[in-house]
Structures are given as structure tokens and as C-alpha cells.
Amino acid sequence: MIKYWLTCIYLFAVYSTNAQIEYAESVYASGNYELAGVEYERLIFLNSDYNLRNQAILGKVESLKQLGKFNEAYSTSLRGNTYTQDSSTNDRLRYESVLCAYLAERYNDSYNQFKQLEYFSTNNQLVDASRVVAALSLNELGRWNEAKDIMASLKVKYDLGIDVNKLYHPRDYPKIRDVKKQQFSLALFPSFVMVREGEVTSGFASMLLKAFVLSYNVYHLLNGYYLNALVAGGTYALLYMGSTSQAGDALIINNNRKLQNYNSNLRNQILQSIEKNNKQLSLNPF
């Protein structure tokens, strides 16, 4: 009798779990990704079986990606057990961590997760898909020579229609100014830095305003109006500190703009070449 009841309990548990998985999948298919994420999290919490938990984790990752919550999706992908006997699920969890980290703009994390996938996985097509994501992450990190090496190997293997040497020619690399090395210019010529970094109107306005205040200060100082000169001197100091801060911000913004424009061009050309020239290589290999 006890054996009978234990068998019934086991079969009910299996049926209940399968029903919960099917329900979560149906909610996801209906487009209610918030609720689907909740249902997948319920499965993760209630199950101790690693295979079921991994399946639920992948489901929640997909739900979070659909919601644009890439940071949370990346964190969720790391909750999976990637050392089970199901190598395909292990690979998919690792690949999702590579992709979600990239989408979350955590480029160092994405590249580090790629190195783990490359080491553990025997699925060459999946590893090559992750190599594309790794190259995109390296682009964002300014490590273009390493990204070039990855894309050169993929071009040979998949006959991609891109000229890698032209795509990654050193003369086209964005000229990024080191903020630390620009401290002298920022301290002495903040208005000039603003003009150089594209803030022309603000730069010239700052230059003219400081010149006027300085002239006002000197005039009143020479004529013995020391209180007026003191007020003008304080005003000039405030303008100087403000323009120095604004020049530093303009330098950083312009650096980021150069990087974004260059990397956006690289990303578009790489993805277009993959889409047009070869269907064997895909960023959605499942």
C-alpha cells in the first residue's frame, strides 16, 4: 500500500510540474512576458531538479529579454547549473549569458562568458555565434585588433562578404583623447577645449563672458573700486570653474560619440554580412 501511494505521489508531482511548464510556456506564447517570468520563477523556486530549473531559467531569460530587461536577464542566466549531463542546455545557458551581458552593455562580462563557452562547449556552430558577440563586445571596449582577429577567422570559415582589413583599418580608429592627459588644457584653456570638442556656441560664449568679467574686474581694481573688483573676481572664479567642468563633460561626450559612431558602423557591417552572405552563422542558433 505504501509503495502504491508513493508511486501516485511521484506521478502527480511529475504531472504537476509538466503542467506548470506548459502553463508558463503558454503565457509566454500569449505575449504576457511579465506573468511568464513570474511563472518561470515559481518553477525555479519549487523545483530541485537541475534540468527542470535550467529549463525554467531559460524561459525566464527569454521573458526578460522580451521586456528589454537585459541586466536582469544576464543575472538570471548565471543562476543555471551548467555542469549537468544535458550538454545542449549547458551550452544554451552559457550562450545566453554571453548575449545578455552584451545586450546589457556589460562588455567585459560578455567577453569573459564567451571564453568559458569556448572552453567548455563542443558545439562549433554555437561557439562561432558567440565569437561574433565577443567581437562586438571587444569593439565596444576599444580592443579592435582582437575583434579583427576573430572576424578574420570567421570570414575564412564562413566566406563572409566583408573586407576585414578595410573594416578594421587603423587609420579609421576613432581618435580618443585621454582625459587625464588633457588636464593641462582643461585647466588653462577650457573654452578652447569646448570649441574643439564641438561645443562652439558655449565655448565662444564662455570666452567672451569671462573676458568681459575680467576686464570689468581690472577696470574697477585700477580705479580703486575694490568691492566691485572683489565681486567681479568671485564671478570670474565661478565662471572659470563652470567652464572647466563643462569642457571636461564635452570631452567625454565627444569621445563617447566617436566610439558610438565607429562601433555602430562596425556592428552594422558585421551583422549585415552575416545576414546576407551565410545562413549557417546566426546569433539565434537555437
GROMACS .gro file of C-alpha atoms in nm:
model
  286
    1MET     CA    1   0.000   0.000   0.000
    2ILE     CA    2   0.281   0.242   0.089
    3LYS     CA    3   0.454   0.167  -0.241
    4TYR     CA    4   0.127   0.239  -0.424
    5TRP     CA    5   0.086   0.578  -0.256
    6LEU     CA    6   0.448   0.673  -0.321
    7THR     CA    7   0.401   0.589  -0.688
    8CYS     CA    8   0.087   0.804  -0.703
    9ILE     CA    9   0.262   1.095  -0.535
   10TYR     CA   10   0.555   1.071  -0.778
   11LEU     CA   11   0.328   1.059  -1.084
   12PHE     CA   12   0.125   1.353  -0.955
   13ALA     CA   13   0.441   1.556  -0.896
   14VAL     CA   14   0.563   1.486  -1.248
   15TYR     CA   15   0.223   1.572  -1.395
   16SER     CA   16   0.200   1.891  -1.185
   17THR     CA   17   0.549   2.006  -1.292
   18ASN     CA   18   0.480   1.938  -1.659
   19ALA     CA   19   0.151   2.126  -1.631
   20GLN     CA   20   0.330   2.423  -1.475
   21ILE     CA   21   0.589   2.426  -1.752
   22GLU     CA   22   0.319   2.407  -2.019
   23TYR     CA   23   0.127   2.688  -1.849
   24ALA     CA   24   0.436   2.912  -1.830
   25GLU     CA   25   0.511   2.842  -2.198
   26SER     CA   26   0.152   2.923  -2.298
   27VAL     CA   27   0.167   3.252  -2.106
   28TYR     CA   28   0.493   3.338  -2.284
   29ALA     CA   29   0.341   3.247  -2.622
   30SER     CA   30   0.046   3.480  -2.550
   31GLY     CA   31   0.288   3.773  -2.515
   32ASN     CA   32   0.236   3.829  -2.141
   33TYR     CA   33   0.608   3.827  -2.063
   34GLU     CA   34   0.576   3.975  -1.713
   35LEU     CA   35   0.346   3.694  -1.600
   36ALA     CA   36   0.552   3.435  -1.786
   37GLY     CA   37   0.860   3.550  -1.592
   38VAL     CA   38   0.668   3.508  -1.266
   39GLU     CA   39   0.557   3.156  -1.361
   40TYR     CA   40   0.909   3.054  -1.463
   41GLU     CA   41   1.041   3.193  -1.133
   42ARG     CA   42   0.782   2.984  -0.949
   43LEU     CA   43   0.915   2.675  -1.124
   44ILE     CA   44   1.273   2.769  -1.035
   45PHE     CA   45   1.179   2.811  -0.670
   46LEU     CA   46   0.968   2.497  -0.634
   47ASN     CA   47   1.194   2.250  -0.816
   48SER     CA   48   1.521   2.100  -0.702
   49ASP     CA   49   1.580   1.907  -1.024
   50TYR     CA   50   1.860   2.085  -1.211
   51ASN     CA   51   1.725   2.004  -1.556
   52LEU     CA   52   1.381   2.148  -1.477
   53ARG     CA   53   1.535   2.450  -1.311
   54ASN     CA   54   1.757   2.515  -1.613
   55GLN     CA   55   1.458   2.489  -1.844
   56ALA     CA   56   1.268   2.739  -1.629
   57ILE     CA   57   1.571   2.971  -1.610
   58LEU     CA   58   1.597   2.976  -1.989
   59GLY     CA   59   1.227   3.056  -2.009
   60LYS     CA   60   1.263   3.345  -1.766
   61VAL     CA   61   1.568   3.474  -1.955
   62GLU     CA   62   1.366   3.485  -2.277
   63SER     CA   63   1.081   3.664  -2.099
   64LEU     CA   64   1.317   3.927  -1.958
   65LYS     CA   65   1.481   3.978  -2.298
   66GLN     CA   66   1.140   4.044  -2.450
   67LEU     CA   67   1.083   4.308  -2.181
   68GLY     CA   68   1.421   4.468  -2.252
   69LYS     CA   69   1.547   4.386  -1.900
   70PHE     CA   70   1.887   4.269  -2.017
   71ASN     CA   71   2.073   4.320  -1.688
   72GLU     CA   72   1.820   4.106  -1.507
   73ALA     CA   73   1.827   3.852  -1.791
   74TYR     CA   74   2.206   3.824  -1.758
   75SER     CA   75   2.186   3.777  -1.381
   76THR     CA   76   1.918   3.511  -1.428
   77SER     CA   77   2.125   3.321  -1.684
   78LEU     CA   78   2.404   3.289  -1.426
   79ARG     CA   79   2.168   3.104  -1.189
   80GLY     CA   80   2.169   2.797  -1.412
   81ASN     CA   81   2.373   2.485  -1.344
   82THR     CA   82   2.597   2.448  -1.649
   83TYR     CA   83   2.755   2.122  -1.534
   84THR     CA   84   2.461   1.885  -1.586
   85GLN     CA   85   2.460   1.588  -1.823
   86ASP     CA   86   2.246   1.784  -2.070
   87SER     CA   87   2.526   1.950  -2.268
   88SER     CA   88   2.290   2.130  -2.507
   89THR     CA   89   2.115   2.307  -2.216
   90ASN     CA   90   2.453   2.387  -2.058
   91ASP     CA   91   2.566   2.543  -2.386
   92ARG     CA   92   2.249   2.742  -2.424
   93LEU     CA   93   2.277   2.883  -2.073
   94ARG     CA   94   2.636   2.987  -2.139
   95TYR     CA   95   2.543   3.142  -2.474
   96GLU     CA   96   2.257   3.337  -2.316
   97SER     CA   97   2.499   3.477  -2.058
   98VAL     CA   98   2.728   3.593  -2.341
   99LEU     CA   99   2.443   3.753  -2.536
  100CYS     CA  100   2.256   3.906  -2.241
  101ALA     CA  101   2.573   4.060  -2.099
  102TYR     CA  102   2.639   4.223  -2.437
  103LEU     CA  103   2.281   4.350  -2.460
  104ALA     CA  104   2.314   4.487  -2.106
  105GLU     CA  105   2.629   4.674  -2.217
  106ARG     CA  106   2.841   4.469  -1.978
  107TYR     CA  107   3.105   4.407  -2.239
  108ASN     CA  108   3.381   4.272  -2.015
  109ASP     CA  109   3.137   4.024  -1.864
  110SER     CA  110   3.020   3.921  -2.211
  111TYR     CA  111   3.374   3.851  -2.328
  112ASN     CA  112   3.458   3.659  -2.010
  113GLN     CA  113   3.148   3.443  -2.050
  114PHE     CA  114   3.246   3.379  -2.413
  115LYS     CA  115   3.585   3.246  -2.302
  116GLN     CA  116   3.408   2.998  -2.073
  117LEU     CA  117   3.173   2.887  -2.350
  118GLU     CA  118   3.465   2.850  -2.589
  119TYR     CA  119   3.646   2.629  -2.338
  120PHE     CA  120   3.357   2.403  -2.236
  121SER     CA  121   3.141   2.370  -2.548
  122THR     CA  122   3.189   2.119  -2.830
  123ASN     CA  123   2.915   2.281  -3.040
  124ASN     CA  124   3.129   2.459  -3.300
  125GLN     CA  125   2.838   2.646  -3.457
  126LEU     CA  126   2.731   2.783  -3.119
  127VAL     CA  127   3.087   2.881  -3.032
  128ASP     CA  128   3.118   3.066  -3.363
  129ALA     CA  129   2.792   3.252  -3.296
  130SER     CA  130   2.931   3.355  -2.959
  131ARG     CA  131   3.253   3.467  -3.131
  132VAL     CA  132   3.050   3.726  -3.322
  133VAL     CA  133   2.909   3.859  -2.993
  134ALA     CA  134   3.261   3.856  -2.846
  135ALA     CA  135   3.390   4.061  -3.141
  136LEU     CA  136   3.110   4.313  -3.090
  137SER     CA  137   3.196   4.337  -2.720
  138LEU     CA  138   3.565   4.387  -2.799
  139ASN     CA  139   3.467   4.667  -3.037
  140GLU     CA  140   3.287   4.846  -2.755
  141LEU     CA  141   3.592   4.801  -2.533
  142GLY     CA  142   3.816   4.959  -2.797
  143ARG     CA  143   4.005   4.631  -2.847
  144TRP     CA  144   3.968   4.642  -3.223
  145ASN     CA  145   4.277   4.438  -3.309
  146GLU     CA  146   4.143   4.142  -3.110
  147ALA     CA  147   3.799   4.180  -3.269
  148LYS     CA  148   3.968   4.192  -3.610
  149ASP     CA  149   4.138   3.858  -3.547
  150ILE     CA  150   3.806   3.695  -3.454
  151MET     CA  151   3.626   3.832  -3.761
  152ALA     CA  152   3.916   3.732  -3.988
  153SER     CA  153   3.885   3.369  -3.876
  154LEU     CA  154   3.505   3.373  -3.921
  155LYS     CA  155   3.540   3.529  -4.268
  156VAL     CA  156   3.763   3.243  -4.382
  157LYS     CA  157   3.544   2.974  -4.225
  158TYR     CA  158   3.207   3.107  -4.345
  159ASP     CA  159   3.311   3.307  -4.653
  160LEU     CA  160   3.165   3.628  -4.516
  161GLY     CA  161   3.143   3.908  -4.769
  162ILE     CA  162   3.343   4.165  -4.574
  163ASP     CA  163   3.693   4.301  -4.615
  164VAL     CA  164   3.819   4.265  -4.259
  165ASN     CA  165   4.140   4.462  -4.321
  166LYS     CA  166   3.941   4.752  -4.461
  167LEU     CA  167   3.678   4.727  -4.189
  168TYR     CA  168   3.940   4.744  -3.914
  169HIS     CA  169   4.197   4.971  -4.075
  170PRO     CA  170   4.396   5.151  -3.801
  171ARG     CA  171   4.362   5.488  -3.976
  172ASP     CA  172   3.987   5.468  -3.922
  173TYR     CA  173   4.009   5.402  -3.549
  174PRO     CA  174   3.847   5.691  -3.358
  175LYS     CA  175   4.093   5.939  -3.209
  176ILE     CA  176   4.009   5.922  -2.841
  177ARG     CA  177   4.162   6.186  -2.616
  178ASP     CA  178   4.279   6.070  -2.274
  179VAL     CA  179   4.100   6.282  -2.013
  180LYS     CA  180   4.394   6.258  -1.771
  181LYS     CA  181   4.636   6.388  -2.035
  182GLN     CA  182   4.401   6.675  -2.113
  183GLN     CA  183   4.407   6.818  -1.759
  184PHE     CA  184   4.653   7.094  -1.857
  185SER     CA  185   4.432   7.212  -2.145
  186LEU     CA  186   4.121   7.186  -1.929
  187ALA     CA  187   4.283   7.396  -1.657
  188LEU     CA  188   4.421   7.675  -1.877
  189PHE     CA  189   4.202   7.679  -2.188
  190PRO     CA  190   3.859   7.532  -2.101
  191SER     CA  191   3.676   7.749  -2.354
  192PHE     CA  192   3.912   7.639  -2.631
  193VAL     CA  193   3.854   7.274  -2.534
  194MET     CA  194   3.477   7.326  -2.560
  195VAL     CA  195   3.513   7.473  -2.911
  196ARG     CA  196   3.749   7.189  -3.015
  197GLU     CA  197   3.507   6.924  -2.889
  198GLY     CA  198   3.215   7.068  -3.085
  199GLU     CA  199   3.054   7.294  -2.822
  200VAL     CA  200   3.125   7.600  -3.039
  201THR     CA  201   2.847   7.830  -2.917
  202SER     CA  202   2.906   7.750  -2.549
  203GLY     CA  203   3.283   7.782  -2.592
  204PHE     CA  204   3.275   8.126  -2.752
  205ALA     CA  205   3.005   8.248  -2.513
  206SER     CA  206   3.215   8.135  -2.217
  207MET     CA  207   3.524   8.300  -2.365
  208LEU     CA  208   3.351   8.635  -2.423
  209LEU     CA  209   3.175   8.635  -2.087
  210LYS     CA  210   3.496   8.563  -1.895
  211ALA     CA  211   3.682   8.829  -2.097
  212PHE     CA  212   3.413   9.086  -2.009
  213VAL     CA  213   3.415   8.997  -1.639
  214LEU     CA  214   3.795   9.004  -1.628
  215SER     CA  215   3.803   9.347  -1.797
  216TYR     CA  216   3.538   9.472  -1.553
  217ASN     CA  217   3.748   9.341  -1.264
  218VAL     CA  218   4.071   9.506  -1.385
  219TYR     CA  219   3.896   9.840  -1.454
  220HIS     CA  220   3.746   9.864  -1.105
  221LEU     CA  221   4.065   9.744  -0.942
  222LEU     CA  222   4.271  10.014  -1.115
  223ASN     CA  223   4.018  10.280  -1.020
  224GLY     CA  224   4.003  10.182  -0.655
  225TYR     CA  225   3.657  10.022  -0.654
  226TYR     CA  226   3.780   9.725  -0.458
  227LEU     CA  227   3.440   9.588  -0.354
  228ASN     CA  228   3.320   9.580  -0.715
  229ALA     CA  229   3.652   9.424  -0.816
  230LEU     CA  230   3.611   9.158  -0.545
  231VAL     CA  231   3.260   9.070  -0.665
  232ALA     CA  232   3.381   9.056  -1.025
  233GLY     CA  233   3.673   8.836  -0.920
  234GLY     CA  234   3.437   8.592  -0.748
  235THR     CA  235   3.213   8.589  -1.054
  236TYR     CA  236   3.511   8.513  -1.276
  237ALA     CA  237   3.617   8.226  -1.049
  238LEU     CA  238   3.269   8.074  -1.069
  239LEU     CA  239   3.265   8.111  -1.448
  240TYR     CA  240   3.610   7.956  -1.471
  241MET     CA  241   3.517   7.652  -1.260
  242GLY     CA  242   3.193   7.610  -1.452
  243SER     CA  243   3.363   7.625  -1.792
  244THR     CA  244   3.632   7.378  -1.678
  245SER     CA  245   3.364   7.130  -1.571
  246GLN     CA  246   3.167   7.182  -1.891
  247ALA     CA  247   3.480   7.137  -2.102
  248GLY     CA  248   3.555   6.807  -1.927
  249ASP     CA  249   3.199   6.689  -1.993
  250ALA     CA  250   3.226   6.795  -2.359
  251LEU     CA  251   3.550   6.597  -2.394
  252ILE     CA  252   3.391   6.281  -2.252
  253ILE     CA  253   3.073   6.322  -2.459
  254ASN     CA  254   3.274   6.371  -2.778
  255ASN     CA  255   3.487   6.064  -2.702
  256ASN     CA  256   3.173   5.856  -2.648
  257ARG     CA  257   3.019   5.994  -2.967
  258LYS     CA  258   3.325   5.893  -3.170
  259LEU     CA  259   3.321   5.545  -3.020
  260GLN     CA  260   2.947   5.501  -3.075
  261ASN     CA  261   2.963   5.615  -3.437
  262TYR     CA  262   3.260   5.394  -3.521
  263ASN     CA  263   3.133   5.087  -3.336
  264SER     CA  264   2.784   5.131  -3.477
  265ASN     CA  265   2.929   5.120  -3.828
  266LEU     CA  266   3.128   4.807  -3.742
  267ARG     CA  267   2.824   4.640  -3.587
  268ASN     CA  268   2.601   4.716  -3.884
  269GLN     CA  269   2.851   4.586  -4.139
  270ILE     CA  270   2.923   4.269  -3.941
  271LEU     CA  271   2.556   4.184  -3.885
  272GLN     CA  272   2.464   4.264  -4.246
  273SER     CA  273   2.741   4.039  -4.378
  274ILE     CA  274   2.621   3.754  -4.156
  275GLU     CA  275   2.259   3.801  -4.260
  276LYS     CA  276   2.324   3.833  -4.634
  277ASN     CA  277   2.616   3.604  -4.703
  278ASN     CA  278   2.574   3.299  -4.486
  279LYS     CA  279   2.277   3.145  -4.310
  280GLN     CA  280   2.491   2.889  -4.123
  281LEU     CA  281   2.617   3.156  -3.886
  282SER     CA  282   2.341   3.311  -3.677
  283LEU     CA  283   2.316   3.497  -3.348
  284ASN     CA  284   2.000   3.295  -3.276
  285PRO     CA  285   2.131   2.941  -3.325
  286PHE     CA  286   1.851   2.760  -3.141
   0.00000   0.00000   0.00000
